Short mmCIF file of C-alpha atoms in Angstrom, two decimals:
data_model
loop_
_atom_site.label_atom_id
_atom_site.label_comp_id
_atom_site.label_asym_id
_atom_site.label_seq_id
_atom_site.Cartn_x
_atom_site.Cartn_y
_atom_site.Cartn_z
CA LEU A 106 -15.21 -1.94 -8.67
CA GLY A 107 -18.07 0.47 -8.28
CA LEU A 108 -15.88 3.24 -9.88
CA VAL A 109 -14.81 1.13 -12.44
CA GLU A 110 -18.39 0.98 -13.95
CA ALA A 111 -19.11 4.64 -13.11
CA LEU A 112 -15.91 5.23 -15.43
CA GLY A 113 -17.70 3.08 -17.84
CA TYR A 114 -15.20 -0.11 -17.74
CA GLU A 115 -16.36 -3.68 -18.15
CA SER A 116 -13.17 -4.39 -17.22
CA PHE A 117 -9.71 -4.09 -15.67
CA HIS A 118 -5.92 -4.71 -15.07
CA LEU A 119 -5.17 -4.76 -10.69
CA ILE A 120 -1.46 -4.42 -9.22
CA GLY A 121 -1.37 -4.71 -5.71
CA HIS A 122 1.15 -3.93 -3.49
CA ASP A 123 1.57 -4.92 0.21
CA VAL A 124 -1.45 -4.90 1.58
CA GLY A 125 -2.80 -3.64 -1.36
CA GLY A 126 -1.71 -6.99 -2.91
CA VAL A 127 -3.71 -8.72 -0.17
CA LEU A 128 -6.34 -5.96 -0.98
CA SER A 129 -5.95 -7.23 -3.93
CA TRP A 130 -6.59 -10.78 -3.98
CA CYS A 131 -10.15 -10.42 -3.02
CA VAL A 132 -11.29 -7.73 -5.37
CA ALA A 133 -9.86 -10.60 -7.96
CA LYS A 134 -12.02 -13.11 -5.94
CA ALA A 135 -14.89 -11.30 -5.62
CA ALA A 136 -14.69 -9.71 -9.23
CA PRO A 137 -12.77 -12.68 -11.88
CA LYS A 138 -14.98 -11.34 -14.53
CA MET A 139 -13.86 -8.12 -13.92
CA VAL A 140 -10.32 -8.40 -13.20
CA THR A 141 -8.58 -9.48 -16.34
CA SER A 142 -5.43 -9.31 -15.00
CA LEU A 143 -3.91 -9.54 -11.30
CA THR A 144 -0.15 -8.31 -10.51
CA ILE A 145 0.71 -8.59 -6.83
CA ILE A 146 4.03 -7.10 -5.20
CA ASN A 147 4.72 -8.58 -1.66
CA ALA A 148 2.29 -10.08 -0.85
CA PRO A 149 1.26 -13.72 -0.37
CA HIS A 150 -1.37 -15.25 -1.69
CA PRO A 151 -4.11 -14.49 1.44
CA ARG A 152 -4.31 -18.97 2.22
CA LEU A 153 -0.74 -19.47 2.60
CA TYR A 154 -0.36 -16.27 4.53
CA TYR A 155 -3.94 -17.46 7.03
CA GLU A 156 -1.86 -20.98 7.03
CA ASN A 157 1.12 -19.73 7.87
CA PHE A 158 0.03 -16.86 10.57
CA THR A 159 2.34 -16.40 13.94
CA ILE A 160 2.10 -13.79 16.52
CA GLN A 161 5.80 -12.46 15.19
CA GLN A 162 3.70 -11.68 11.53
CA PHE A 163 0.65 -10.30 13.51
CA LEU A 164 3.41 -7.79 14.76
CA LYS A 165 5.34 -7.16 12.03
CA SER A 166 1.81 -6.56 9.72
CA SER A 167 0.08 -4.57 12.21
CA TYR A 168 0.98 -1.22 10.79
CA VAL A 169 -1.99 -2.10 9.05
CA PHE A 170 -4.42 -1.05 11.87
CA PHE A 171 -2.97 2.52 11.20
CA PHE A 172 -4.87 2.60 8.32
CA LEU A 173 -7.98 1.52 8.87
CA PHE A 174 -8.98 4.69 10.73
CA PRO A 175 -10.28 7.11 8.13
CA PHE A 176 -8.62 10.73 7.91
CA VAL A 177 -5.65 9.68 10.45
CA PRO A 178 -2.74 8.37 8.15
CA GLU A 179 -3.32 11.86 5.71
CA MET A 180 -3.58 13.58 8.79
CA LEU A 181 -0.61 12.06 10.89
CA LEU A 182 1.59 12.33 7.20
CA LYS A 183 0.74 15.69 6.32
CA GLN A 184 2.81 17.34 9.70
CA ASN A 185 5.09 19.02 9.74
CA SER A 186 5.21 20.00 5.76
CA PHE A 187 5.37 15.75 5.08
CA GLU A 188 8.50 15.11 6.66
CA PHE A 189 7.74 11.55 7.85
CA ILE A 190 7.19 10.93 3.89
CA GLU A 191 10.70 13.05 3.41
CA LYS A 192 12.69 11.11 5.83
CA GLY A 193 11.49 7.92 5.01
CA LEU A 194 12.27 8.29 1.56
CA VAL A 195 16.15 9.81 1.72
CA GLU A 196 17.49 9.29 5.24
CA ASN A 197 15.51 5.94 5.74
CA ARG A 198 18.30 3.21 5.08
CA SER A 199 15.76 0.72 4.27
CA SER A 200 13.27 3.16 1.71
CA GLY A 201 14.32 1.53 -0.88
CA VAL A 202 15.51 3.86 -3.25
CA ILE A 203 18.32 2.91 -4.28
CA ASN A 204 19.82 6.52 -5.35
CA LYS A 205 18.60 8.95 -3.45
CA ALA A 206 20.86 11.00 -4.78
CA SER A 207 18.61 11.05 -7.71
CA ILE A 208 15.08 12.39 -5.64
CA ASP A 209 15.39 16.32 -5.48
CA ALA A 210 13.23 19.03 -4.15
CA ASP A 211 11.11 19.12 -7.10
CA ASP A 212 10.47 15.24 -6.52
CA LEU A 213 9.45 15.62 -2.65
CA TYR A 214 6.66 18.52 -3.89
CA LEU A 215 5.68 17.03 -6.46
CA MET A 216 4.73 13.86 -3.61
CA LYS A 217 3.61 16.10 -1.26
CA SER A 218 0.95 17.85 -3.34
#
């Protein structure tokens, strides 16, 4: 919210995906007058999440803790010339990329920059 104010805006459109979606719900609740619209992709409303929380869900969501440590995600993702990102996008069948052939060397370079 401080960034929005520092840029001179009074309101903004907020889009959140996965963990960012959960955070976006919280931002919209904390500052409803600033959030003009809210789009959530692949994240339940926090109330539904907590009402249906199980140990299995906790284990599936435990990767979130990885992002809580400053600089650790960046350090690990940068290893071996961002090999993790490249393998995840190009080689992983469940990456969500439908046409992997459409990702060329220039695309990978931009993602790693």
